[in-house]
Amino acid sequence: MMQQPLRVATTEVDDRPAIASGLLSSDIPNCLNFEVETRDIFDRRGKKIPNRLEVVRKDDERHLSVVSNTYQLRQFKDFYTEVLDAIWGCNLLDKSDVSANHYIDNDGGRYLGSFTFNRNRGIRLFDDNENERNVFRINMRSSHDMWSAEVFNFDALYLWCKNGSARREWGIRIMNRHNNKVRKTLEINHIAEAIQAFNEDQEQMKKFCKIQVELPAVKHLFKKTLVKEPDEKYWNRWKEQWNEYHLGLLMEIYKQYYDHYGPILFAVYQTATHWATHIDKTRGKVYNVQDRRMAKVNSMMNSNYWNELM
């Protein structure tokens, strides 16, 4: 039996911490306290190979990658410090309650990090639960193994279910390729612009809470967007195909949000971002799967099929 749907919030109450965390620290995380260097590469005869360098960890001599001689080396901890300096300089960010997450993968070849500002909150979407809201997040990633450029971006984290955000039209993105001679830096104004866009986007979330949707329309949306297979994958191009496993998974997830919210568009949005955020089974890296799925969710929300439900 379906539970009583939550009530869309009509008043704003902000009288307690969203999630337990702590004061932003200026210390560099332990996982970033290592350095890499580039070294010349030689062939079997001892002759230097031109225009190629090896990237190596200095502490344990691990090989990370082979790069061109235009590669601009920057330590992860220096990248981290640049982000931290911009955060401390932005008065719009409440630094009293921040969750920080930093992750090193591939023997030191890849770095993914985020700062979640639990006091920089969007409006509460439903009266019944204080955590039915988004909080502002800064993400960064870089690599020494050619997996990723240096990237800063911004998104939102929904507190109740810990889903990420698919609204990339406001997720201002700054990227530096490793061979760029002129480096773009994260500036205070970038953060300010992202916070403004984040606040404006919460009003759009409120609209999703007021739009009723029918179950067949939800299933049709997923078939046409998130789980649609490329036409060239099939011999019979006249017959549309979709991934039945992921369609079934999406409908299972949708039932959970339908029971929680009722038949509204916001439940559909939460289903899609849940599918993209929480990865149960994968043969690859979780963060790569999350990137691919979130790109599909973003494409879904820019599609005519989504607009038909609006």
PDB file of C-alpha atoms in Angstrom:
ATOM      1  CA  MET A   1       0.000   0.000   0.000  1.00  0.00           C
ATOM      2  CA  MET A   2       1.298   3.417  -0.898  1.00  0.00           C
ATOM      3  CA  GLN A   3       2.272   5.626   2.027  1.00  0.00           C
ATOM      4  CA  GLN A   4       0.805   9.095   2.467  1.00  0.00           C
ATOM      5  CA  PRO A   5       2.828  11.380   0.166  1.00  0.00           C
ATOM      6  CA  LEU A   6       4.912  14.113   1.760  1.00  0.00           C
ATOM      7  CA  ARG A   7       3.536  17.632   1.903  1.00  0.00           C
ATOM      8  CA  VAL A   8       5.243  20.165  -0.338  1.00  0.00           C
ATOM      9  CA  ALA A   9       6.839  22.730   1.940  1.00  0.00           C
ATOM     10  CA  THR A  10       5.181  26.106   2.289  1.00  0.00           C
ATOM     11  CA  THR A  11       7.467  27.566   4.971  1.00  0.00           C
ATOM     12  CA  GLU A  12      11.229  27.577   5.421  1.00  0.00           C
ATOM     13  CA  VAL A  13      12.714  26.256   8.673  1.00  0.00           C
ATOM     14  CA  ASP A  14      16.494  26.092   9.138  1.00  0.00           C
ATOM     15  CA  ASP A  15      17.133  25.502  12.818  1.00  0.00           C
ATOM     16  CA  ARG A  16      19.466  22.479  13.021  1.00  0.00           C
ATOM     17  CA  PRO A  17      22.465  20.941  11.222  1.00  0.00           C
ATOM     18  CA  ALA A  18      21.650  19.025   8.067  1.00  0.00           C
ATOM     19  CA  ILE A  19      24.191  16.290   8.677  1.00  0.00           C
ATOM     20  CA  ALA A  20      26.904  15.926  11.277  1.00  0.00           C
ATOM     21  CA  SER A  21      30.313  17.058  10.111  1.00  0.00           C
ATOM     22  CA  GLY A  22      32.904  19.598  11.172  1.00  0.00           C
ATOM     23  CA  LEU A  23      34.730  22.862  10.665  1.00  0.00           C
ATOM     24  CA  LEU A  24      36.646  23.087   7.404  1.00  0.00           C
ATOM     25  CA  SER A  25      40.276  22.146   7.971  1.00  0.00           C
ATOM     26  CA  SER A  26      43.298  23.753   6.301  1.00  0.00           C
ATOM     27  CA  ASP A  27      45.351  20.554   6.612  1.00  0.00           C
ATOM     28  CA  ILE A  28      46.264  18.565   3.508  1.00  0.00           C
ATOM     29  CA  PRO A  29      44.689  15.075   3.643  1.00  0.00           C
ATOM     30  CA  ASN A  30      47.160  12.287   4.346  1.00  0.00           C
ATOM     31  CA  CYS A  31      46.278  10.496   1.113  1.00  0.00           C
ATOM     32  CA  LEU A  32      47.670  13.470  -0.858  1.00  0.00           C
ATOM     33  CA  ASN A  33      50.992  13.616   0.962  1.00  0.00           C
ATOM     34  CA  PHE A  34      53.136  12.096  -1.768  1.00  0.00           C
ATOM     35  CA  GLU A  35      54.930  13.537  -4.769  1.00  0.00           C
ATOM     36  CA  VAL A  36      55.500  12.451  -8.339  1.00  0.00           C
ATOM     37  CA  GLU A  37      58.176  13.413 -10.837  1.00  0.00           C
ATOM     38  CA  THR A  38      58.906  13.003 -14.535  1.00  0.00           C
ATOM     39  CA  ARG A  39      61.946  11.114 -15.760  1.00  0.00           C
ATOM     40  CA  ASP A  40      63.585  10.572 -19.111  1.00  0.00           C
ATOM     41  CA  ILE A  41      62.939   7.238 -20.837  1.00  0.00           C
ATOM     42  CA  PHE A  42      65.688   5.199 -22.458  1.00  0.00           C
ATOM     43  CA  ASP A  43      65.534   2.294 -24.873  1.00  0.00           C
ATOM     44  CA  ARG A  44      67.400  -1.006 -24.457  1.00  0.00           C
ATOM     45  CA  ARG A  45      70.556   0.466 -25.969  1.00  0.00           C
ATOM     46  CA  GLY A  46      70.536   3.283 -23.450  1.00  0.00           C
ATOM     47  CA  LYS A  47      69.435   5.884 -25.970  1.00  0.00           C
ATOM     48  CA  LYS A  48      67.037   8.537 -24.732  1.00  0.00           C
ATOM     49  CA  ILE A  49      63.598   8.337 -26.303  1.00  0.00           C
ATOM     50  CA  PRO A  50      62.692  11.819 -27.578  1.00  0.00           C
ATOM     51  CA  ASN A  51      59.541  13.702 -26.560  1.00  0.00           C
ATOM     52  CA  ARG A  52      58.517  11.110 -23.965  1.00  0.00           C
ATOM     53  CA  LEU A  53      58.656  11.164 -20.151  1.00  0.00           C
ATOM     54  CA  GLU A  54      57.727   8.688 -17.450  1.00  0.00           C
ATOM     55  CA  VAL A  55      55.627   9.816 -14.468  1.00  0.00           C
ATOM     56  CA  VAL A  56      56.771   8.083 -11.278  1.00  0.00           C
ATOM     57  CA  ARG A  57      55.886   8.243  -7.588  1.00  0.00           C
ATOM     58  CA  LYS A  58      58.932   9.404  -5.663  1.00  0.00           C
ATOM     59  CA  ASP A  59      58.124   7.514  -2.455  1.00  0.00           C
ATOM     60  CA  ASP A  60      57.789   3.985  -3.862  1.00  0.00           C
ATOM     61  CA  GLU A  61      59.019   4.279  -7.481  1.00  0.00           C
ATOM     62  CA  ARG A  62      55.674   3.180  -8.918  1.00  0.00           C
ATOM     63  CA  HIS A  63      55.212   3.792 -12.622  1.00  0.00           C
ATOM     64  CA  LEU A  64      52.086   5.871 -13.303  1.00  0.00           C
ATOM     65  CA  SER A  65      52.182   6.752 -17.000  1.00  0.00           C
ATOM     66  CA  VAL A  66      54.161   7.795 -20.056  1.00  0.00           C
ATOM     67  CA  VAL A  67      53.491  11.340 -21.226  1.00  0.00           C
ATOM     68  CA  SER A  68      54.728  13.788 -23.834  1.00  0.00           C
ATOM     69  CA  ASN A  69      57.412  16.343 -23.052  1.00  0.00           C
ATOM     70  CA  THR A  70      54.725  19.052 -23.020  1.00  0.00           C
ATOM     71  CA  TYR A  71      53.191  17.555 -19.873  1.00  0.00           C
ATOM     72  CA  GLN A  72      52.799  20.145 -17.097  1.00  0.00           C
ATOM     73  CA  LEU A  73      53.295  18.343 -13.788  1.00  0.00           C
ATOM     74  CA  ARG A  74      51.399  19.525 -10.724  1.00  0.00           C
ATOM     75  CA  GLN A  75      51.169  17.656  -7.436  1.00  0.00           C
ATOM     76  CA  PHE A  76      47.710  16.686  -6.224  1.00  0.00           C
ATOM     77  CA  LYS A  77      48.298  18.521  -2.940  1.00  0.00           C
ATOM     78  CA  ASP A  78      48.992  21.764  -4.848  1.00  0.00           C
ATOM     79  CA  PHE A  79      45.773  21.299  -6.800  1.00  0.00           C
ATOM     80  CA  TYR A  80      43.947  20.698  -3.514  1.00  0.00           C
ATOM     81  CA  THR A  81      45.492  23.798  -1.917  1.00  0.00           C
ATOM     82  CA  GLU A  82      44.327  25.993  -4.796  1.00  0.00           C
ATOM     83  CA  VAL A  83      40.732  24.857  -4.270  1.00  0.00           C
ATOM     84  CA  LEU A  84      41.011  25.322  -0.518  1.00  0.00           C
ATOM     85  CA  ASP A  85      42.348  28.880  -0.889  1.00  0.00           C
ATOM     86  CA  ALA A  86      39.370  29.827  -3.074  1.00  0.00           C
ATOM     87  CA  ILE A  87      36.965  28.286  -0.555  1.00  0.00           C
ATOM     88  CA  TRP A  88      38.470  30.202   2.357  1.00  0.00           C
ATOM     89  CA  GLY A  89      38.299  33.408   0.322  1.00  0.00           C
ATOM     90  CA  CYS A  90      34.583  33.069  -0.502  1.00  0.00           C
ATOM     91  CA  ASN A  91      32.410  34.658   2.180  1.00  0.00           C
ATOM     92  CA  LEU A  92      29.262  33.119   0.674  1.00  0.00           C
ATOM     93  CA  LEU A  93      30.346  29.646   1.814  1.00  0.00           C
ATOM     94  CA  ASP A  94      29.535  28.634   5.384  1.00  0.00           C
ATOM     95  CA  LYS A  95      32.642  26.791   6.515  1.00  0.00           C
ATOM     96  CA  SER A  96      31.326  25.777   9.945  1.00  0.00           C
ATOM     97  CA  ASP A  97      29.897  22.446   8.763  1.00  0.00           C
ATOM     98  CA  VAL A  98      31.735  20.864   5.847  1.00  0.00           C
ATOM     99  CA  SER A  99      32.057  17.232   4.778  1.00  0.00           C
ATOM    100  CA  ALA A 100      35.263  16.526   2.876  1.00  0.00           C
ATOM    101  CA  ASN A 101      35.891  13.388   0.841  1.00  0.00           C
ATOM    102  CA  HIS A 102      39.238  12.669  -0.844  1.00  0.00           C
ATOM    103  CA  TYR A 103      40.141   9.506  -2.711  1.00  0.00           C
ATOM    104  CA  ILE A 104      43.311   8.255  -4.402  1.00  0.00           C
ATOM    105  CA  ASP A 105      43.089   5.422  -6.939  1.00  0.00           C
ATOM    106  CA  ASN A 106      45.348   3.495  -9.337  1.00  0.00           C
ATOM    107  CA  ASP A 107      48.419   3.551  -7.062  1.00  0.00           C
ATOM    108  CA  GLY A 108      48.384   7.330  -6.902  1.00  0.00           C
ATOM    109  CA  GLY A 109      47.496   7.938 -10.523  1.00  0.00           C
ATOM    110  CA  ARG A 110      44.037   9.396  -9.874  1.00  0.00           C
ATOM    111  CA  TYR A 111      42.551  11.846  -7.392  1.00  0.00           C
ATOM    112  CA  LEU A 112      38.879  12.563  -6.749  1.00  0.00           C
ATOM    113  CA  GLY A 113      37.762  14.986  -4.045  1.00  0.00           C
ATOM    114  CA  SER A 114      34.753  16.941  -2.873  1.00  0.00           C
ATOM    115  CA  PHE A 115      33.667  19.485  -0.272  1.00  0.00           C
ATOM    116  CA  THR A 116      30.001  19.416   0.763  1.00  0.00           C
ATOM    117  CA  PHE A 117      28.776  22.570   2.504  1.00  0.00           C
ATOM    118  CA  ASN A 118      26.030  21.383   4.785  1.00  0.00           C
ATOM    119  CA  ARG A 119      24.992  24.912   5.747  1.00  0.00           C
ATOM    120  CA  ASN A 120      24.747  26.180   2.169  1.00  0.00           C
ATOM    121  CA  ARG A 121      21.316  24.657   1.650  1.00  0.00           C
ATOM    122  CA  GLY A 122      18.559  24.948  -0.841  1.00  0.00           C
ATOM    123  CA  ILE A 123      14.972  25.485   0.201  1.00  0.00           C
ATOM    124  CA  ARG A 124      13.291  22.609   1.988  1.00  0.00           C
ATOM    125  CA  LEU A 125      11.030  20.897  -0.534  1.00  0.00           C
ATOM    126  CA  PHE A 126       8.664  19.076   1.859  1.00  0.00           C
ATOM    127  CA  ASP A 127       7.384  20.035   5.308  1.00  0.00           C
ATOM    128  CA  ASP A 128       7.677  16.529   6.737  1.00  0.00           C
ATOM    129  CA  ASN A 129      11.455  16.164   6.706  1.00  0.00           C
ATOM    130  CA  GLU A 130      14.214  18.679   7.346  1.00  0.00           C
ATOM    131  CA  ASN A 131      16.576  16.720   5.080  1.00  0.00           C
ATOM    132  CA  GLU A 132      14.340  17.023   2.003  1.00  0.00           C
ATOM    133  CA  ARG A 133      16.685  19.573   0.455  1.00  0.00           C
ATOM    134  CA  ASN A 134      19.915  19.965  -1.470  1.00  0.00           C
ATOM    135  CA  VAL A 135      23.244  21.220  -0.178  1.00  0.00           C
ATOM    136  CA  PHE A 136      26.018  22.801  -2.237  1.00  0.00           C
ATOM    137  CA  ARG A 137      29.071  20.763  -3.268  1.00  0.00           C
ATOM    138  CA  ILE A 138      32.420  21.469  -4.946  1.00  0.00           C
ATOM    139  CA  ASN A 139      34.039  18.550  -6.790  1.00  0.00           C
ATOM    140  CA  MET A 140      37.533  18.193  -8.189  1.00  0.00           C
ATOM    141  CA  ARG A 141      39.540  15.521  -9.945  1.00  0.00           C
ATOM    142  CA  SER A 142      42.925  15.136 -11.551  1.00  0.00           C
ATOM    143  CA  SER A 143      45.310  12.375 -12.617  1.00  0.00           C
ATOM    144  CA  HIS A 144      48.898  11.464 -13.339  1.00  0.00           C
ATOM    145  CA  ASP A 145      47.886   8.496 -15.526  1.00  0.00           C
ATOM    146  CA  MET A 146      46.079  10.423 -18.302  1.00  0.00           C
ATOM    147  CA  TRP A 147      42.623   9.456 -17.001  1.00  0.00           C
ATOM    148  CA  SER A 148      41.438  13.026 -16.438  1.00  0.00           C
ATOM    149  CA  ALA A 149      42.456  16.616 -16.819  1.00  0.00           C
ATOM    150  CA  GLU A 150      42.336  18.880 -13.785  1.00  0.00           C
ATOM    151  CA  VAL A 151      38.644  19.603 -13.331  1.00  0.00           C
ATOM    152  CA  PHE A 152      36.634  21.711 -10.877  1.00  0.00           C
ATOM    153  CA  ASN A 153      32.858  21.603 -10.960  1.00  0.00           C
ATOM    154  CA  PHE A 154      29.873  22.251  -8.750  1.00  0.00           C
ATOM    155  CA  ASP A 155      26.717  20.291  -8.046  1.00  0.00           C
ATOM    156  CA  ALA A 156      24.194  19.521  -5.318  1.00  0.00           C
ATOM    157  CA  LEU A 157      23.771  16.614  -2.910  1.00  0.00           C
ATOM    158  CA  TYR A 158      20.264  15.710  -1.773  1.00  0.00           C
ATOM    159  CA  LEU A 159      20.396  15.046   1.956  1.00  0.00           C
ATOM    160  CA  TRP A 160      17.581  12.544   2.413  1.00  0.00           C
ATOM    161  CA  CYS A 161      18.864   9.972  -0.112  1.00  0.00           C
ATOM    162  CA  LYS A 162      22.408  11.219  -0.872  1.00  0.00           C
ATOM    163  CA  ASN A 163      21.652  11.490  -4.593  1.00  0.00           C
ATOM    164  CA  GLY A 164      23.847  13.652  -6.769  1.00  0.00           C
ATOM    165  CA  SER A 165      22.529  16.367  -9.045  1.00  0.00           C
ATOM    166  CA  ALA A 166      22.009  16.187 -12.790  1.00  0.00           C
ATOM    167  CA  ARG A 167      21.457  19.884 -13.376  1.00  0.00           C
ATOM    168  CA  ARG A 168      24.680  20.473 -15.263  1.00  0.00           C
ATOM    169  CA  GLU A 169      23.508  23.606 -17.019  1.00  0.00           C
ATOM    170  CA  TRP A 170      24.397  25.469 -13.801  1.00  0.00           C
ATOM    171  CA  GLY A 171      27.311  23.221 -12.841  1.00  0.00           C
ATOM    172  CA  ILE A 172      30.023  25.665 -13.936  1.00  0.00           C
ATOM    173  CA  ARG A 173      33.052  23.653 -15.025  1.00  0.00           C
ATOM    174  CA  ILE A 174      36.728  24.631 -15.164  1.00  0.00           C
ATOM    175  CA  MET A 175      39.184  22.301 -16.873  1.00  0.00           C
ATOM    176  CA  ASN A 176      42.955  22.332 -17.373  1.00  0.00           C
ATOM    177  CA  ARG A 177      44.523  19.801 -19.691  1.00  0.00           C
ATOM    178  CA  HIS A 178      47.889  18.604 -18.474  1.00  0.00           C
ATOM    179  CA  ASN A 179      49.710  20.148 -21.431  1.00  0.00           C
ATOM    180  CA  ASN A 180      48.111  23.591 -21.026  1.00  0.00           C
ATOM    181  CA  LYS A 181      50.767  26.264 -20.627  1.00  0.00           C
ATOM    182  CA  VAL A 182      48.228  28.773 -19.320  1.00  0.00           C
ATOM    183  CA  ARG A 183      46.353  27.358 -16.340  1.00  0.00           C
ATOM    184  CA  LYS A 184      42.849  28.379 -15.347  1.00  0.00           C
ATOM    185  CA  THR A 185      42.383  28.672 -11.598  1.00  0.00           C
ATOM    186  CA  LEU A 186      39.339  28.347  -9.381  1.00  0.00           C
ATOM    187  CA  GLU A 187      38.364  31.900  -8.448  1.00  0.00           C
ATOM    188  CA  ILE A 188      36.052  33.235  -5.773  1.00  0.00           C
ATOM    189  CA  ASN A 189      33.715  34.619  -8.445  1.00  0.00           C
ATOM    190  CA  HIS A 190      33.341  31.104  -9.931  1.00  0.00           C
ATOM    191  CA  ILE A 191      32.074  29.854  -6.583  1.00  0.00           C
ATOM    192  CA  ALA A 192      29.775  32.873  -6.163  1.00  0.00           C
ATOM    193  CA  GLU A 193      28.226  32.312  -9.605  1.00  0.00           C
ATOM    194  CA  ALA A 194      27.705  28.622  -8.864  1.00  0.00           C
ATOM    195  CA  ILE A 195      26.028  29.375  -5.518  1.00  0.00           C
ATOM    196  CA  GLN A 196      23.655  31.814  -7.203  1.00  0.00           C
ATOM    197  CA  ALA A 197      22.784  29.251  -9.874  1.00  0.00           C
ATOM    198  CA  PHE A 198      22.347  26.579  -7.187  1.00  0.00           C
ATOM    199  CA  ASN A 199      19.848  28.753  -5.294  1.00  0.00           C
ATOM    200  CA  GLU A 200      17.899  29.537  -8.455  1.00  0.00           C
ATOM    201  CA  ASP A 201      17.766  25.863  -9.392  1.00  0.00           C
ATOM    202  CA  GLN A 202      16.034  24.936  -6.145  1.00  0.00           C
ATOM    203  CA  GLU A 203      12.938  26.797  -7.338  1.00  0.00           C
ATOM    204  CA  GLN A 204      12.923  24.478 -10.373  1.00  0.00           C
ATOM    205  CA  MET A 205      13.020  21.490  -8.012  1.00  0.00           C
ATOM    206  CA  LYS A 206       9.938  22.925  -6.304  1.00  0.00           C
ATOM    207  CA  LYS A 207       8.081  22.863  -9.635  1.00  0.00           C
ATOM    208  CA  PHE A 208       8.890  19.164 -10.046  1.00  0.00           C
ATOM    209  CA  CYS A 209       7.074  18.551  -6.759  1.00  0.00           C
ATOM    210  CA  LYS A 210       3.806  19.921  -8.128  1.00  0.00           C
ATOM    211  CA  ILE A 211       3.619  18.055 -11.455  1.00  0.00           C
ATOM    212  CA  GLN A 212       1.649  14.790 -11.497  1.00  0.00           C
ATOM    213  CA  VAL A 213       2.837  11.969 -13.772  1.00  0.00           C
ATOM    214  CA  GLU A 214       1.334   8.642 -14.869  1.00  0.00           C
ATOM    215  CA  LEU A 215       3.215   5.354 -14.598  1.00  0.00           C
ATOM    216  CA  PRO A 216       3.140   4.547 -18.368  1.00  0.00           C
ATOM    217  CA  ALA A 217       4.638   7.970 -19.088  1.00  0.00           C
ATOM    218  CA  VAL A 218       7.474   7.326 -16.623  1.00  0.00           C
ATOM    219  CA  LYS A 219       8.295   3.982 -18.192  1.00  0.00           C
ATOM    220  CA  HIS A 220       8.141   5.518 -21.680  1.00  0.00           C
ATOM    221  CA  LEU A 221      10.559   8.251 -20.602  1.00  0.00           C
ATOM    222  CA  PHE A 222      13.115   5.752 -19.305  1.00  0.00           C
ATOM    223  CA  LYS A 223      12.833   3.572 -22.436  1.00  0.00           C
ATOM    224  CA  LYS A 224      13.425   6.548 -24.725  1.00  0.00           C
ATOM    225  CA  THR A 225      16.331   8.008 -22.758  1.00  0.00           C
ATOM    226  CA  LEU A 226      18.196   6.274 -19.930  1.00  0.00           C
ATOM    227  CA  VAL A 227      18.032   2.666 -21.129  1.00  0.00           C
ATOM    228  CA  LYS A 228      17.695   3.120 -24.890  1.00  0.00           C
ATOM    229  CA  GLU A 229      20.292   1.065 -26.750  1.00  0.00           C
ATOM    230  CA  PRO A 230      22.114   2.483 -29.811  1.00  0.00           C
ATOM    231  CA  ASP A 231      20.296   1.573 -33.016  1.00  0.00           C
ATOM    232  CA  GLU A 232      23.472   0.250 -34.648  1.00  0.00           C
ATOM    233  CA  LYS A 233      23.752  -2.411 -31.947  1.00  0.00           C
ATOM    234  CA  TYR A 234      20.894  -4.354 -33.501  1.00  0.00           C
ATOM    235  CA  TRP A 235      20.397  -5.974 -36.873  1.00  0.00           C
ATOM    236  CA  ASN A 236      16.762  -4.945 -37.008  1.00  0.00           C
ATOM    237  CA  ARG A 237      17.005  -1.168 -36.994  1.00  0.00           C
ATOM    238  CA  TRP A 238      13.264  -0.765 -37.429  1.00  0.00           C
ATOM    239  CA  LYS A 239      12.615  -2.108 -33.948  1.00  0.00           C
ATOM    240  CA  GLU A 240      13.497   0.075 -30.976  1.00  0.00           C
ATOM    241  CA  GLN A 241      15.505  -1.633 -28.254  1.00  0.00           C
ATOM    242  CA  TRP A 242      16.219  -0.904 -24.631  1.00  0.00           C
ATOM    243  CA  ASN A 243      18.118  -2.558 -21.815  1.00  0.00           C
ATOM    244  CA  GLU A 244      15.566  -4.656 -19.940  1.00  0.00           C
ATOM    245  CA  TYR A 245      17.801  -5.122 -16.888  1.00  0.00           C
ATOM    246  CA  HIS A 246      18.264  -1.397 -16.303  1.00  0.00           C
ATOM    247  CA  LEU A 247      14.627  -0.672 -17.131  1.00  0.00           C
ATOM    248  CA  GLY A 248      13.585  -3.151 -14.445  1.00  0.00           C
ATOM    249  CA  LEU A 249      16.080  -1.638 -12.014  1.00  0.00           C
ATOM    250  CA  LEU A 250      14.780   1.865 -12.673  1.00  0.00           C
ATOM    251  CA  MET A 251      11.177   0.804 -12.130  1.00  0.00           C
ATOM    252  CA  GLU A 252      12.134  -0.855  -8.823  1.00  0.00           C
ATOM    253  CA  ILE A 253      13.812   2.375  -7.729  1.00  0.00           C
ATOM    254  CA  TYR A 254      10.856   4.428  -8.925  1.00  0.00           C
ATOM    255  CA  LYS A 255       8.504   2.389  -6.736  1.00  0.00           C
ATOM    256  CA  GLN A 256      10.530   3.413  -3.670  1.00  0.00           C
ATOM    257  CA  TYR A 257      10.293   7.101  -4.551  1.00  0.00           C
ATOM    258  CA  TYR A 258       6.665   6.773  -5.654  1.00  0.00           C
ATOM    259  CA  ASP A 259       5.810   5.344  -2.232  1.00  0.00           C
ATOM    260  CA  HIS A 260       7.710   8.170  -0.564  1.00  0.00           C
ATOM    261  CA  TYR A 261       6.608  11.155  -2.669  1.00  0.00           C
ATOM    262  CA  GLY A 262       3.590  10.026  -4.657  1.00  0.00           C
ATOM    263  CA  PRO A 263       3.155  10.209  -8.473  1.00  0.00           C
ATOM    264  CA  ILE A 264       5.049  13.458  -9.032  1.00  0.00           C
ATOM    265  CA  LEU A 265       7.834  14.447 -11.409  1.00  0.00           C
ATOM    266  CA  PHE A 266      10.239  14.908  -8.519  1.00  0.00           C
ATOM    267  CA  ALA A 267       9.970  11.165  -7.814  1.00  0.00           C
ATOM    268  CA  VAL A 268      11.038  10.542 -11.419  1.00  0.00           C
ATOM    269  CA  TYR A 269      13.991  12.918 -11.042  1.00  0.00           C
ATOM    270  CA  GLN A 270      15.037  11.230  -7.800  1.00  0.00           C
ATOM    271  CA  THR A 271      14.803   7.822  -9.451  1.00  0.00           C
ATOM    272  CA  ALA A 272      17.127   8.876 -12.269  1.00  0.00           C
ATOM    273  CA  THR A 273      19.715  10.515 -10.000  1.00  0.00           C
ATOM    274  CA  HIS A 274      19.578   7.540  -7.609  1.00  0.00           C
ATOM    275  CA  TRP A 275      20.323   5.193 -10.521  1.00  0.00           C
ATOM    276  CA  ALA A 276      23.266   7.404 -11.520  1.00  0.00           C
ATOM    277  CA  THR A 277      24.653   7.892  -7.993  1.00  0.00           C
ATOM    278  CA  HIS A 278      24.295   4.529  -6.229  1.00  0.00           C
ATOM    279  CA  ILE A 279      26.046   1.817  -8.238  1.00  0.00           C
ATOM    280  CA  ASP A 280      25.456  -1.713  -6.944  1.00  0.00           C
ATOM    281  CA  LYS A 281      27.109  -3.906  -9.575  1.00  0.00           C
ATOM    282  CA  THR A 282      29.800  -2.944 -12.063  1.00  0.00           C
ATOM    283  CA  ARG A 283      32.852  -4.476 -13.663  1.00  0.00           C
ATOM    284  CA  GLY A 284      34.537  -1.089 -13.968  1.00  0.00           C
ATOM    285  CA  LYS A 285      35.353   1.849 -11.758  1.00  0.00           C
ATOM    286  CA  VAL A 286      32.303   3.132  -9.896  1.00  0.00           C
ATOM    287  CA  TYR A 287      33.129   6.772 -10.585  1.00  0.00           C
ATOM    288  CA  ASN A 288      33.344   6.123 -14.347  1.00  0.00           C
ATOM    289  CA  VAL A 289      29.921   4.451 -14.312  1.00  0.00           C
ATOM    290  CA  GLN A 290      28.519   7.365 -12.292  1.00  0.00           C
ATOM    291  CA  ASP A 291      29.845   9.835 -14.864  1.00  0.00           C
ATOM    292  CA  ARG A 292      28.278   7.945 -17.775  1.00  0.00           C
ATOM    293  CA  ARG A 293      24.936   7.526 -16.066  1.00  0.00           C
ATOM    294  CA  MET A 294      24.751  11.125 -14.878  1.00  0.00           C
ATOM    295  CA  ALA A 295      25.448  12.271 -18.430  1.00  0.00           C
ATOM    296  CA  LYS A 296      22.470  10.178 -19.540  1.00  0.00           C
ATOM    297  CA  VAL A 297      20.288  11.719 -16.832  1.00  0.00           C
ATOM    298  CA  ASN A 298      21.302  15.192 -17.912  1.00  0.00           C
ATOM    299  CA  SER A 299      20.514  14.297 -21.523  1.00  0.00           C
ATOM    300  CA  MET A 300      17.133  12.933 -20.411  1.00  0.00           C
ATOM    301  CA  MET A 301      16.282  16.216 -18.715  1.00  0.00           C
ATOM    302  CA  ASN A 302      17.108  18.138 -21.882  1.00  0.00           C
ATOM    303  CA  SER A 303      15.002  15.825 -24.054  1.00  0.00           C
ATOM    304  CA  ASN A 304      11.556  16.362 -25.561  1.00  0.00           C
ATOM    305  CA  TYR A 305      10.336  13.322 -23.615  1.00  0.00           C
ATOM    306  CA  TRP A 306      11.112  15.105 -20.333  1.00  0.00           C
ATOM    307  CA  ASN A 307       9.629  18.381 -21.543  1.00  0.00           C
ATOM    308  CA  GLU A 308       6.395  16.585 -22.378  1.00  0.00           C
ATOM    309  CA  LEU A 309       5.984  15.793 -18.687  1.00  0.00           C
ATOM    310  CA  MET A 310       6.653  19.367 -17.556  1.00  0.00           C
TER     311      MET A 310
END
